[in-house]
Coordinates of C-alpha atoms and ligand atoms in Angstrom, one line a residue:
X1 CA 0.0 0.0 0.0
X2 CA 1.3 3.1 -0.7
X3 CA 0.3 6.4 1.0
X4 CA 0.4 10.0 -1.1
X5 CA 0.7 13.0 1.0
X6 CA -0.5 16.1 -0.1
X7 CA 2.1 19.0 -1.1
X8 CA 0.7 21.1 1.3
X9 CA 1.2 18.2 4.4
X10 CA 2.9 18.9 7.2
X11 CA 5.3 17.4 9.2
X12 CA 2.8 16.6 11.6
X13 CA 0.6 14.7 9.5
X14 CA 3.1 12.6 8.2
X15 CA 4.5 12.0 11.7
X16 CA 0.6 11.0 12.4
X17 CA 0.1 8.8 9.5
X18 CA 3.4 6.6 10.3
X19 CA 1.8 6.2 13.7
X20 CA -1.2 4.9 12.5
X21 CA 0.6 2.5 10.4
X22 CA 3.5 1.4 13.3
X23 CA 0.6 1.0 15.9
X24 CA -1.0 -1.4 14.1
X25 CA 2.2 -3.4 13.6
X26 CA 2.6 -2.7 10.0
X27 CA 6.1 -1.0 8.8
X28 CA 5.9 2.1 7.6
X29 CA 8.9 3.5 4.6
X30 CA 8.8 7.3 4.5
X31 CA 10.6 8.6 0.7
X32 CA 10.4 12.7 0.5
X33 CA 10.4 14.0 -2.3
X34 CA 10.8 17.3 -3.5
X35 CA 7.2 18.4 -3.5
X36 CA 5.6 15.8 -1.6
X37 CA 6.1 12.8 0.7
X38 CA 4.8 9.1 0.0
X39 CA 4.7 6.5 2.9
X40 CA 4.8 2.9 1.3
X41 CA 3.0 0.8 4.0
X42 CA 4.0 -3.1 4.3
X43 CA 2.5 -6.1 6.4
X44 CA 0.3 -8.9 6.5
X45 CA -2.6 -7.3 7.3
X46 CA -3.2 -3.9 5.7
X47 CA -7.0 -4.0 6.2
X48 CA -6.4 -2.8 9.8
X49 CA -5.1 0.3 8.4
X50 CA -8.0 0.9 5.4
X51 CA -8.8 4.3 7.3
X52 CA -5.9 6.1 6.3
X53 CA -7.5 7.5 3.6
X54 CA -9.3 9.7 6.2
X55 CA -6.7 10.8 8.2
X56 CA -5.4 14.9 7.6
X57 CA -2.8 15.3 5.1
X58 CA -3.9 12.5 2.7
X59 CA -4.2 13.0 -1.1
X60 CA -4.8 8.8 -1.6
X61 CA -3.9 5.7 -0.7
X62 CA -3.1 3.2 -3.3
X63 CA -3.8 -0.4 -2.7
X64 CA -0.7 -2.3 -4.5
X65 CA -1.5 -5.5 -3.7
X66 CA -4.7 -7.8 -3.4
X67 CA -6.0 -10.4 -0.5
X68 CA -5.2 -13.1 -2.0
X69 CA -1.5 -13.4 -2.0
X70 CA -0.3 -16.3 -3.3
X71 CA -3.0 -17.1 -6.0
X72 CA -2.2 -13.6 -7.1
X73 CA -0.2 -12.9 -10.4
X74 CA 1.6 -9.7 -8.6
X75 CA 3.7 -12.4 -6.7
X76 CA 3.6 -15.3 -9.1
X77 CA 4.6 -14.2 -12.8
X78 CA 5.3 -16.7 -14.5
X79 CA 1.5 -19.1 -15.1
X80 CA 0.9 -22.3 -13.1
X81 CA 0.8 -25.4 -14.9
X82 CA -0.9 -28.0 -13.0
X83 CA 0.3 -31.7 -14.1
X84 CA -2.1 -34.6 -12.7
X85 CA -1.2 -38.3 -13.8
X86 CA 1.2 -37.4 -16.7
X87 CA -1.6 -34.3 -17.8
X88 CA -0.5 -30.8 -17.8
X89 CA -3.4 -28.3 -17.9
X90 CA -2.4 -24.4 -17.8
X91 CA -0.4 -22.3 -19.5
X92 CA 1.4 -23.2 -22.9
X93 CA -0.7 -26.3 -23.2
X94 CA -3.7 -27.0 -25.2
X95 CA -7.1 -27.2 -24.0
X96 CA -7.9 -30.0 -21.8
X97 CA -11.4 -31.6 -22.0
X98 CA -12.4 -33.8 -18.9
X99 CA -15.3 -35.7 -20.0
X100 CA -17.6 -38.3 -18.1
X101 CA -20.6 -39.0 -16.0
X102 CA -22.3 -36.6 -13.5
X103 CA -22.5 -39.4 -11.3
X104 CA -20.7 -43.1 -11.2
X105 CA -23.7 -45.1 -11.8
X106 CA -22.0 -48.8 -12.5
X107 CA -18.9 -50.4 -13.7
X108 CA -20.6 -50.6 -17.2
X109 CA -21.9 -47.1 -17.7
X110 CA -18.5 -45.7 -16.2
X111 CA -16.4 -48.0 -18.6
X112 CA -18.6 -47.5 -21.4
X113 CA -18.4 -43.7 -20.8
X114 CA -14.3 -43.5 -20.0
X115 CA -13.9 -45.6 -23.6
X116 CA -15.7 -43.3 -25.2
X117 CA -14.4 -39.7 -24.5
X118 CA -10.6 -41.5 -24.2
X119 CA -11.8 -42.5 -28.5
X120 CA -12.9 -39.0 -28.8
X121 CA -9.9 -37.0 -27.2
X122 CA -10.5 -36.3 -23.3
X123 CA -8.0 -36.1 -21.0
X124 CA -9.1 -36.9 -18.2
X125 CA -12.2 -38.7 -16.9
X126 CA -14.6 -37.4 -14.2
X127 CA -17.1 -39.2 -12.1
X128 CA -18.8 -38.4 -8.9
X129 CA -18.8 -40.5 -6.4
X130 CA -20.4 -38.4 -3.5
X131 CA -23.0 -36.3 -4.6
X132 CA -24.0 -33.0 -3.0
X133 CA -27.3 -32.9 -4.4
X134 CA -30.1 -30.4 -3.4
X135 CA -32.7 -32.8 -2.4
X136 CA -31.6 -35.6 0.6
X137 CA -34.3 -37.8 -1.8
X138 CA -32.3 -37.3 -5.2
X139 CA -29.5 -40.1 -5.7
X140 CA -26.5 -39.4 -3.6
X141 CA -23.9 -41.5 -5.3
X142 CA -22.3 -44.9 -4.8
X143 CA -20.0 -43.6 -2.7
X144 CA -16.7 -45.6 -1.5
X145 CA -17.5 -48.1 -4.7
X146 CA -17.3 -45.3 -7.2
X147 CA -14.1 -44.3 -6.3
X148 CA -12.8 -47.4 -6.9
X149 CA -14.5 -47.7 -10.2
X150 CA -12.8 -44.8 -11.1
X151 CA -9.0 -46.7 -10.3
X152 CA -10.4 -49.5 -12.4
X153 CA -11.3 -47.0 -15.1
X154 CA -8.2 -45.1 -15.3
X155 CA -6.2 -48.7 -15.0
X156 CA -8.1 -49.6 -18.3
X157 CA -8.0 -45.9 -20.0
X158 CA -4.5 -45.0 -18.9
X159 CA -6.8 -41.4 -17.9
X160 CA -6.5 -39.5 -15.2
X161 CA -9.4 -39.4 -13.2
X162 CA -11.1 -36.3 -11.1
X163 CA -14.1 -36.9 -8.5
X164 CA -15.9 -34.7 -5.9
X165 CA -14.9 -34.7 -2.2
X166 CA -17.3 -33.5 -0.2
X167 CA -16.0 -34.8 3.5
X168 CA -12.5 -33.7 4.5
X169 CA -12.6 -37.1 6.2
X170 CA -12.5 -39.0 2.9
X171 CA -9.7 -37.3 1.6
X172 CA -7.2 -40.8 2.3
X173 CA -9.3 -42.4 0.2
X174 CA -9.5 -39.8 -3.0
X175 CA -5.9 -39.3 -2.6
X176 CA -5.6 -43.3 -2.9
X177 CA -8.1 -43.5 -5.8
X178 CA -8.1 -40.4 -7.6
X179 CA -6.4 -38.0 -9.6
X180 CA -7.8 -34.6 -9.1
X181 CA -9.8 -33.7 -5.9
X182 CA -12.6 -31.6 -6.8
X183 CA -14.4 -29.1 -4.1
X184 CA -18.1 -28.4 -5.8
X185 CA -19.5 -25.1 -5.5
X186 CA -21.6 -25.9 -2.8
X187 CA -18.1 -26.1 -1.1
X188 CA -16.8 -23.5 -2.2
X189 CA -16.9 -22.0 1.1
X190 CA -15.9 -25.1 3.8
X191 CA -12.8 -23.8 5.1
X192 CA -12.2 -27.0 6.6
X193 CA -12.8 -29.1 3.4
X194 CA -10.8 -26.7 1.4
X195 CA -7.5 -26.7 4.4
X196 CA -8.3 -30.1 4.1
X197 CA -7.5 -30.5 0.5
X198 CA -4.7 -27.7 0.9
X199 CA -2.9 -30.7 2.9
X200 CA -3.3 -32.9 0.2
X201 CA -0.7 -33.8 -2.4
X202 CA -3.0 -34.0 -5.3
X203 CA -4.1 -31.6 -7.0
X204 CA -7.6 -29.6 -6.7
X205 CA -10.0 -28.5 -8.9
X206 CA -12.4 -25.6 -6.9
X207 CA -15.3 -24.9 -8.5
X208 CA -16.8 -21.2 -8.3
X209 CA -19.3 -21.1 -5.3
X210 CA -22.8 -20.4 -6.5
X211 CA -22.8 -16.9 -5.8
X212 CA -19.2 -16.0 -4.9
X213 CA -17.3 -13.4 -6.3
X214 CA -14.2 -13.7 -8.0
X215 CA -12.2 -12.0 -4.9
X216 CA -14.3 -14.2 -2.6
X217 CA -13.4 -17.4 -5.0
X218 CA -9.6 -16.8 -5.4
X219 CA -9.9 -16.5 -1.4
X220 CA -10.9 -19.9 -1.4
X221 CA -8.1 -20.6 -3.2
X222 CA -5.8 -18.9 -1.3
X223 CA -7.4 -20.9 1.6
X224 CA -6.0 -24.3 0.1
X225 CA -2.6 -22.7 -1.6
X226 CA -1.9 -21.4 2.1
X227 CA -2.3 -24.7 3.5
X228 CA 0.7 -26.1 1.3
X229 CA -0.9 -27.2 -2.1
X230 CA 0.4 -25.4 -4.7
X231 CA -1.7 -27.4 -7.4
X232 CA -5.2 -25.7 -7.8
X233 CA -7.6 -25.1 -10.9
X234 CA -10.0 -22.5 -11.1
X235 CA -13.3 -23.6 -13.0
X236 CA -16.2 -21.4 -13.8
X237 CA -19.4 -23.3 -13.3
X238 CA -22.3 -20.3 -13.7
X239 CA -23.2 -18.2 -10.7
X240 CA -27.2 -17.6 -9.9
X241 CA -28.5 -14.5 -11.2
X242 CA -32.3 -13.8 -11.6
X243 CA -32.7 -15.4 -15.1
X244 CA -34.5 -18.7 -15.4
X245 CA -33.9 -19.7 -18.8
X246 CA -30.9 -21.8 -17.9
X247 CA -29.5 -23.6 -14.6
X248 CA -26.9 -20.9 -14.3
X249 CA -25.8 -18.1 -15.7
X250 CA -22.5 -19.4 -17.1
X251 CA -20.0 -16.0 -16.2
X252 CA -17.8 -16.2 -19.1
X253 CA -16.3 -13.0 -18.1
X254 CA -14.4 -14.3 -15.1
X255 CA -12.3 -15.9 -17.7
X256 CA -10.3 -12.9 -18.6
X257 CA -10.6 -11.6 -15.3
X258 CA -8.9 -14.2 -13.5
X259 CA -6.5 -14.6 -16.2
X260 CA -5.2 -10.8 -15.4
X261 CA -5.5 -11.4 -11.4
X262 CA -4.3 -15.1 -11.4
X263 CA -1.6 -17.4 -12.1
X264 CA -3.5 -20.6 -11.6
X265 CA -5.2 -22.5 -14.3
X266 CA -8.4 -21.9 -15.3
X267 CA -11.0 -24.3 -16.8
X268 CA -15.1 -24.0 -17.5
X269 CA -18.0 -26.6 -16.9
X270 CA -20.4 -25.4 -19.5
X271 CA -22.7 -28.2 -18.5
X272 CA -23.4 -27.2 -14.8
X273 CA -22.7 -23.8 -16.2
X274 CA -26.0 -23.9 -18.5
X275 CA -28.1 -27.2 -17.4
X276 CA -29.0 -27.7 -21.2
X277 CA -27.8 -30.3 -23.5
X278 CA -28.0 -28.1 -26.4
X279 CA -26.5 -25.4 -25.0
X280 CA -23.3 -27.3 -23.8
X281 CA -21.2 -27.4 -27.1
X282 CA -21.8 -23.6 -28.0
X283 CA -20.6 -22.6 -24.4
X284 CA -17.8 -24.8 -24.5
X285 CA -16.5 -23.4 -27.5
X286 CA -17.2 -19.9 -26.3
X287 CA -14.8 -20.9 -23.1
X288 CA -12.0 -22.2 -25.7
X289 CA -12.7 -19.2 -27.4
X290 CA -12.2 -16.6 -24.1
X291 CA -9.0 -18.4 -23.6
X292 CA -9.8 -21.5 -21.0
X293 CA -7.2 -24.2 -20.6
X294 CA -9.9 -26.6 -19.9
X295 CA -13.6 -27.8 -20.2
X296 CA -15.2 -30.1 -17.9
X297 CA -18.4 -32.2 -19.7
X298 CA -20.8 -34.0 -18.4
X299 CA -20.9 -37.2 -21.0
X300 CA -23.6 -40.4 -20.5
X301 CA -24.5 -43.1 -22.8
X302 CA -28.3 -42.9 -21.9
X303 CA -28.4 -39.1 -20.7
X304 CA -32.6 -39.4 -20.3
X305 CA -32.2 -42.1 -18.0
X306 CA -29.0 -40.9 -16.1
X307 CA -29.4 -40.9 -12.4
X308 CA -28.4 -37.3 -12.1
X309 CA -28.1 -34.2 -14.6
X310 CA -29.2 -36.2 -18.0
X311 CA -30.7 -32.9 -19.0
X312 CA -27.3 -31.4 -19.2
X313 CA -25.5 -34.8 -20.3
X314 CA -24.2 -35.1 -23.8
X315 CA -24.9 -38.4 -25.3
X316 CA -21.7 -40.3 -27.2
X317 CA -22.4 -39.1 -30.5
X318 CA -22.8 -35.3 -29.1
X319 CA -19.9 -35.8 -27.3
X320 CA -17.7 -36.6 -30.3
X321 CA -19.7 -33.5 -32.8
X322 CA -18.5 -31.2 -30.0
X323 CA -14.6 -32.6 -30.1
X324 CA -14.6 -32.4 -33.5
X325 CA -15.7 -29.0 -33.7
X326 CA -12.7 -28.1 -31.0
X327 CA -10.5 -29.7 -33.4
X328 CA -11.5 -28.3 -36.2
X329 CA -11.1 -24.7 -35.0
X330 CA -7.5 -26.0 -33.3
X331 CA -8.3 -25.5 -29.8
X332 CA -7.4 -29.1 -29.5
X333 CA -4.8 -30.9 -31.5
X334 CA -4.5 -34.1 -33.1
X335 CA -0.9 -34.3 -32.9
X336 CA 1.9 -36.1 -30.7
X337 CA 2.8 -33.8 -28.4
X338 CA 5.7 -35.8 -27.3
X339 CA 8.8 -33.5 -27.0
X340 CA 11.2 -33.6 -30.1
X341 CA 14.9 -34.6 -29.9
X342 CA 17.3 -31.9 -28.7
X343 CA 19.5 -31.0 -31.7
X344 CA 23.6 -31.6 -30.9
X345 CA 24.9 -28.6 -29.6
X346 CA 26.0 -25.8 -32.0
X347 CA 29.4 -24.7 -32.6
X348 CA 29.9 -21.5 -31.0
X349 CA 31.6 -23.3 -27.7
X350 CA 34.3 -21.3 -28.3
X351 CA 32.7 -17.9 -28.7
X352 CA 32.5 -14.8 -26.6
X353 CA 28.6 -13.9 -25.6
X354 CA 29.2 -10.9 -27.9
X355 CA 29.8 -13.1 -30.7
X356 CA 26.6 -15.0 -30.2
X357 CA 24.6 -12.2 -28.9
X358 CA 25.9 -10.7 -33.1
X359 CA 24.7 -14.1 -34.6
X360 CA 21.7 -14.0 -33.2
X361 CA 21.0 -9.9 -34.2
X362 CA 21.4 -11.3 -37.8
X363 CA 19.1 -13.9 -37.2
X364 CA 16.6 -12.0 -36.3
X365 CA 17.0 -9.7 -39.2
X366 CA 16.4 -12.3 -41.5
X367 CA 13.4 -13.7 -39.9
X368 CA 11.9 -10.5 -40.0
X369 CA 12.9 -10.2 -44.1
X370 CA 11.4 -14.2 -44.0
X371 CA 7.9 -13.2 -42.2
X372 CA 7.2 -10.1 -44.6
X373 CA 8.4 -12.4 -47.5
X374 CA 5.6 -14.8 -46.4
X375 CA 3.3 -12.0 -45.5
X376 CA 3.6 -11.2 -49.1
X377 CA 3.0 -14.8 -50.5
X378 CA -0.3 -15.1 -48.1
X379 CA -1.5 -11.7 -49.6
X380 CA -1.0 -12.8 -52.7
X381 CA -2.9 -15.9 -52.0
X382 CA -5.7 -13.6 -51.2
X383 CA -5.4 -11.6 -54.3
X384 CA -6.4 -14.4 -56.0
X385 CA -9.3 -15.3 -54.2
X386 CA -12.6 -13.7 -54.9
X387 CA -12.0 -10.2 -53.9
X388 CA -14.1 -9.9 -50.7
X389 CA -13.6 -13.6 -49.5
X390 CA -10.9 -13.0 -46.8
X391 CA -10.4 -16.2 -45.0
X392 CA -8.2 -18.6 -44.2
X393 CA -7.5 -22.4 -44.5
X394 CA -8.3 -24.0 -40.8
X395 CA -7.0 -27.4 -42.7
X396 CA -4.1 -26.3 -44.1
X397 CA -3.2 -24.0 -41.0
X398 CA -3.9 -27.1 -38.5
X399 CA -1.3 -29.5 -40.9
X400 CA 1.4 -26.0 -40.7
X401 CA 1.0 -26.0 -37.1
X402 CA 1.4 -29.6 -36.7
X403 CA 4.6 -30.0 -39.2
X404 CA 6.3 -26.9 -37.3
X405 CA 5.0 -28.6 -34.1
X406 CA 7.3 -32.1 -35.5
X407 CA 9.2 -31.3 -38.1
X408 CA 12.4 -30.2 -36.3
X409 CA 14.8 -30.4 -33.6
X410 CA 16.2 -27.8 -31.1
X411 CA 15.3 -26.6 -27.5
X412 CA 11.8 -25.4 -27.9
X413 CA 9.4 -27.8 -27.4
X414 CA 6.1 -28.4 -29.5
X415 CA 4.2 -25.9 -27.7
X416 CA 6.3 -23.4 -27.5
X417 CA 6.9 -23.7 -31.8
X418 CA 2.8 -23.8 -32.0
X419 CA 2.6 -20.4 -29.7
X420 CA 5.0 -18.4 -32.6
X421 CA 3.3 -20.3 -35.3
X422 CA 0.0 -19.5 -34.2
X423 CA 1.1 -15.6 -33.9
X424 CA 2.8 -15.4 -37.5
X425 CA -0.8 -17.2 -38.8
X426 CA -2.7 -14.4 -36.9
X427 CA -1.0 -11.8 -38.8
X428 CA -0.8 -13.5 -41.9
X429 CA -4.5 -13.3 -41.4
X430 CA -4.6 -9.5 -40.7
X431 CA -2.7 -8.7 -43.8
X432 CA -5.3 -10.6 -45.4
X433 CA -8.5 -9.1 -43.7
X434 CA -7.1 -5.6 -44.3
X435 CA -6.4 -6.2 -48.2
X436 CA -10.3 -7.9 -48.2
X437 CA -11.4 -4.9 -46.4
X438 CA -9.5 -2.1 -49.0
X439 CA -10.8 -4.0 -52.1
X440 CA -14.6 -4.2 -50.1
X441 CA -14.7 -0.4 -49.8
X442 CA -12.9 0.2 -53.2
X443 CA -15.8 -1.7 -54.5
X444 CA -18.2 0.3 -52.9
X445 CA -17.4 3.1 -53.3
X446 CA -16.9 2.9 -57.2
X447 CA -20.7 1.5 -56.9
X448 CA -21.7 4.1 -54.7
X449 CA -20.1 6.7 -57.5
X450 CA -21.4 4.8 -60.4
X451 CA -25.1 4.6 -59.0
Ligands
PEP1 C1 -20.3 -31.7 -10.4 O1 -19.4 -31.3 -11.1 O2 -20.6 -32.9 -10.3 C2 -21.0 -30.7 -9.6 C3 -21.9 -31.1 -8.6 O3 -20.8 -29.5 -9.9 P1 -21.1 -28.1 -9.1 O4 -20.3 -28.3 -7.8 O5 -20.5 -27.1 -10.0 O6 -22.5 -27.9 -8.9
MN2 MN1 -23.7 -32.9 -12.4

C-alpha cells in the first residue's frame, strides 16, 4: 500500500500517518520528495489500516497488492501449470477436456463412458462418487464403490481421473483413488474441506461457489494454496443470477478476469454452467474461445435415464460432434505432443557472448525479411481469391501448425513452436483481412459513384 501526502502536508501529518501505520504493527517507509512525501505501507494485514485514507494530510492511498497473496499474479509471474497423472493443464498447453458421467452409476456405464471420451480426445475422466445434491431424496452416489470404479477406469483408459470430495474425512481415500480432488460449489466456502484438501498432495480443482465473487473465490483458493498445495484449478461453473432460462448463468467474463489477477489455471463446466444439453457445445467453445485451458463435460451413454443431470449430459455421439468442432477450430490438436529430440549442440563453444549475442542480431534480421516475404506470398494468396472472401484455410493452417510442431529439432518444445506459429498465422490473417477490407470499400465506393 502506498500512501500519497499532499504538497501542502505537514510534518505533523506525516509523523501522524506513520503512527497509524507502526501502531497497528505494519512498517511504515517514509521517501520525501521534492514536492511531496509518500509513505509505502508493508505487512500482512493492511485491512487494519484501510482508514488512512481519512486521516489529515492524505491525497490517496493506493492499494498495491490484493488479498489473495499467493494465487495472485503480482507475486507469481510466470503461469501455473498443474500436471495430474502425466496431464498438464495451464499455460502453454492445449485445452484439456475432462469428459464423463455426473455421477458413477455402475462399472458398465463408467467403462462405457471412460472408452468413449478417451476415443474421442479427453483427457481426463470425471465421475462423482459423493453427490452433493439439493434434495436428501435425489440419488446421492455410490459412494466408496465409485471411487474405486474410477481406479479400475483409469487402469483400463490409462486417464486421469477427477471426482468430488465432499468430506475432509474422505480425503485418504480420494488421494488413494483419484487424480484430481474436486471441491463443488456448494463447497466453495468449507474452510475445513478446502485446508483439508490444501494438505493434500494432489491436486484440486475448486469450482466457483454459486454466488461467490471472483475475490471471494480466489480467497478460497488462497485458503488451500496457504495450507501447502500449490496445485489448484479455477473452474467457472455459472453463478445464480435472476434469469431462469438456464441452470446458471455461465459467467464467461471471469475468464479474462482471472487470467489478469491469477496465475493458476483456469478451466469452464459449461454443463453445470447452463443445465442444457444443447446449450453445452456452444458454451464450451465460447470458453475455448475466451481463452480457458480446460472444459469439464458432463458425458452419459443414456443421458434421459441418467441418475443425475441427464438434461445437461451429452450423449456419445454429441460428445464426439463437439470434439470435433474443438479440433476443427485447433483449440485441441491431433498431434503427438511428445517432445522432439534436442538438436547436438551448435558450434559456438568457443565464442564470446558478444559473438553470439551478433549471430543471433542477424538472425533476427532475417526472420523478419522471411515473415514479410511470407506475408507477401499469403497476400497474394488472397489476391487471387474472390476479392471480398478474406479467409483462411483452418485445414491447411492445423497440418502447418502440426509440421512446425514435428518437423524439427532444437530446444523449444512443440508448444512453445505452435505459440509463434499460431502468432505469425494471426497476422498473416490480418494482412489478409485488411487487403479484403480495402478492395470491399474500393468496391463500394466505385458502386456508390457509379449509382
Ligand atoms: C459436479 O461437477 O458434479 C457438480 C456437482 O458441480 P457443481 O459443484 O459445480 O454444482
Ligand atoms: Mn452434475
Amino acid at each position: 500500500m502506498i500512501v500519497v501526502m499532499r504538497p501542502s502536508a505537514t510534518q505533523e501529518e506525516v509523523d501522524e500517518v506513520r503512527r497509524a501505520v507502526e501502531e497497528h504493527g505494519l512498517e511504515a517507509f517514509l521517501s520525501v520528495g521534492e514536492e511531496r512525501t509518500v509513505i509505502g505501507v508493508v505487512g500482512s494485514d493492511l485491512e487494519r489500516v484501510a482508514h488512512l485514507g481519512t486521516l489529515s494530510g492524505v491525497e490517496q492511498v493506493i492499494r498495491i497488492s490484493s488479498p489473495y497473496k499467493l494465487a495472485s499474479v503480482e507475486h507469481h509471474v510466470e503461469r501455473t501449470r498443474v500436471r495430474a497423472n502425466g496431464v498438464e493443464i495451464g499455460f502453454g498447453q492445449e485445452l484439456v477436456v475432462i469428459a464423463g458421467p455426473c455421477a458413477v452409476e455402475s462399472r458398465e456405464q463408467l467403462m462405457e463412458t471412460a472408452r468413449c471420451v478417451k476415443r474421442e480426445g479427453a483427457r481426463v475422466l470425471r465421475g462423482g462418487a459423493f453427490k452433493p445434491r439439493t434434495s436428501p431424496y435425489s440419488f446421492q452416489g455410490m459412494g466408496l464403490p465409485a471411487l474405486k470404479l474410477l481406479a479400475e477406469a483409469h487402469e483400463a483408459t490409462g486417464l486421469p481421473v477427477i471426482s468430488e470430495v465432499v468430506d475432509p474425512a474422505d480425503v485418504p481415500a480420494f488421494e488413494e483413488h483419484v487424480d484430481i480432488l474436486q471441491v463443488g460449489a456448494r463447497n466453495m466456502h468449507n474452510f475445513v474441506l478446502l485446508r483439508a484438501v490444501g494438505q493434500s498432495r494432489r491436486p484440486v480443482l475448486l469450482k466457483r461457489g454459486l454466488s461467490a465473487t471472483i475475490e471471494e473465490w480466489l480467497l478460497a483458493a488462497e485458503y488451500i494454496l496457504s495450507t501447502g498445495n500449490p496445485n489448484v484449478i479455477l473452474c467457472e461453473r455459472g453463478i445464480r443470477t435472476f434469469e431462469t432460462a438456464t441452470r446458471n448463468t455461465l459467467d464467461l467474463s471471469a475468464v479474462p478476469v482471472l487470467r489478469s489477477r491469477t496465475h493458476l489455471p483456469i478451466i469452464v463446466d459449461p454443463s453445470h454452467g447452463t443445465g442444457h444439453r444443447a446449450l453445452v457445445a456452444p458454451m464450451a467453445l465460447a470458453s475455448a474461445a475466451v481463452g480457458a485451458d480446460g472444459l469439464i463435460i458432463e458425458v452419459h451413454p443414456d443421458p434421459p435415464n441418467a441418475l443425475s443431470d441427464g438434461d445437461q449430459s451429452l450423449s456419445f455421439e454429441e460428445f464426439g460432434a463437439l470434439m470435433d468442432e474443438l479440433r476443427r477450430l485447433q483449440f485441441v490438436r491431433a498431434v503427438d505432443t511428445a517432445p522432439v529430440q534436442p538438436a547436438a549442440p551448435p558450434p559456438f563453444a568457443a565464442e564470446g557472448i558478444e559473438d553470439v549475442r551478433d549471430r543471433i542480431d542477424d538472425l533476427d534480421t532475417r526472420l523478419a525479411e522471411m515473415v514479410q516475404e511470407r506475408a507477401s506470398l499469403a497476400l497474394e494468396v488472397q489476391r487471387r481469391r474472390t476479392p471480398n472472401a478474406h479467409g483462411h484455410d483452418v485445414l491447411r493452417e492445423r497440418t502447418l501448425l502440426e509440421r512446425a510442431a514435428s518437423g524439427t529439432t532444437g530446444p523449444m518444445t512443440p508448444a512453445e513452436l505452435t505459440m509463434v506459429f499460431d502468432a505469425l498465422l494471426r497476422a498473416s490473417r490480418a494482412v489478409q483481412r485488411r487487403h479484403a477490407q480495402a478492395v470491399t470499400e474500393a468496391d463500394a465506393a466505385a458502386t456508390g459513384s457509379g449509382g
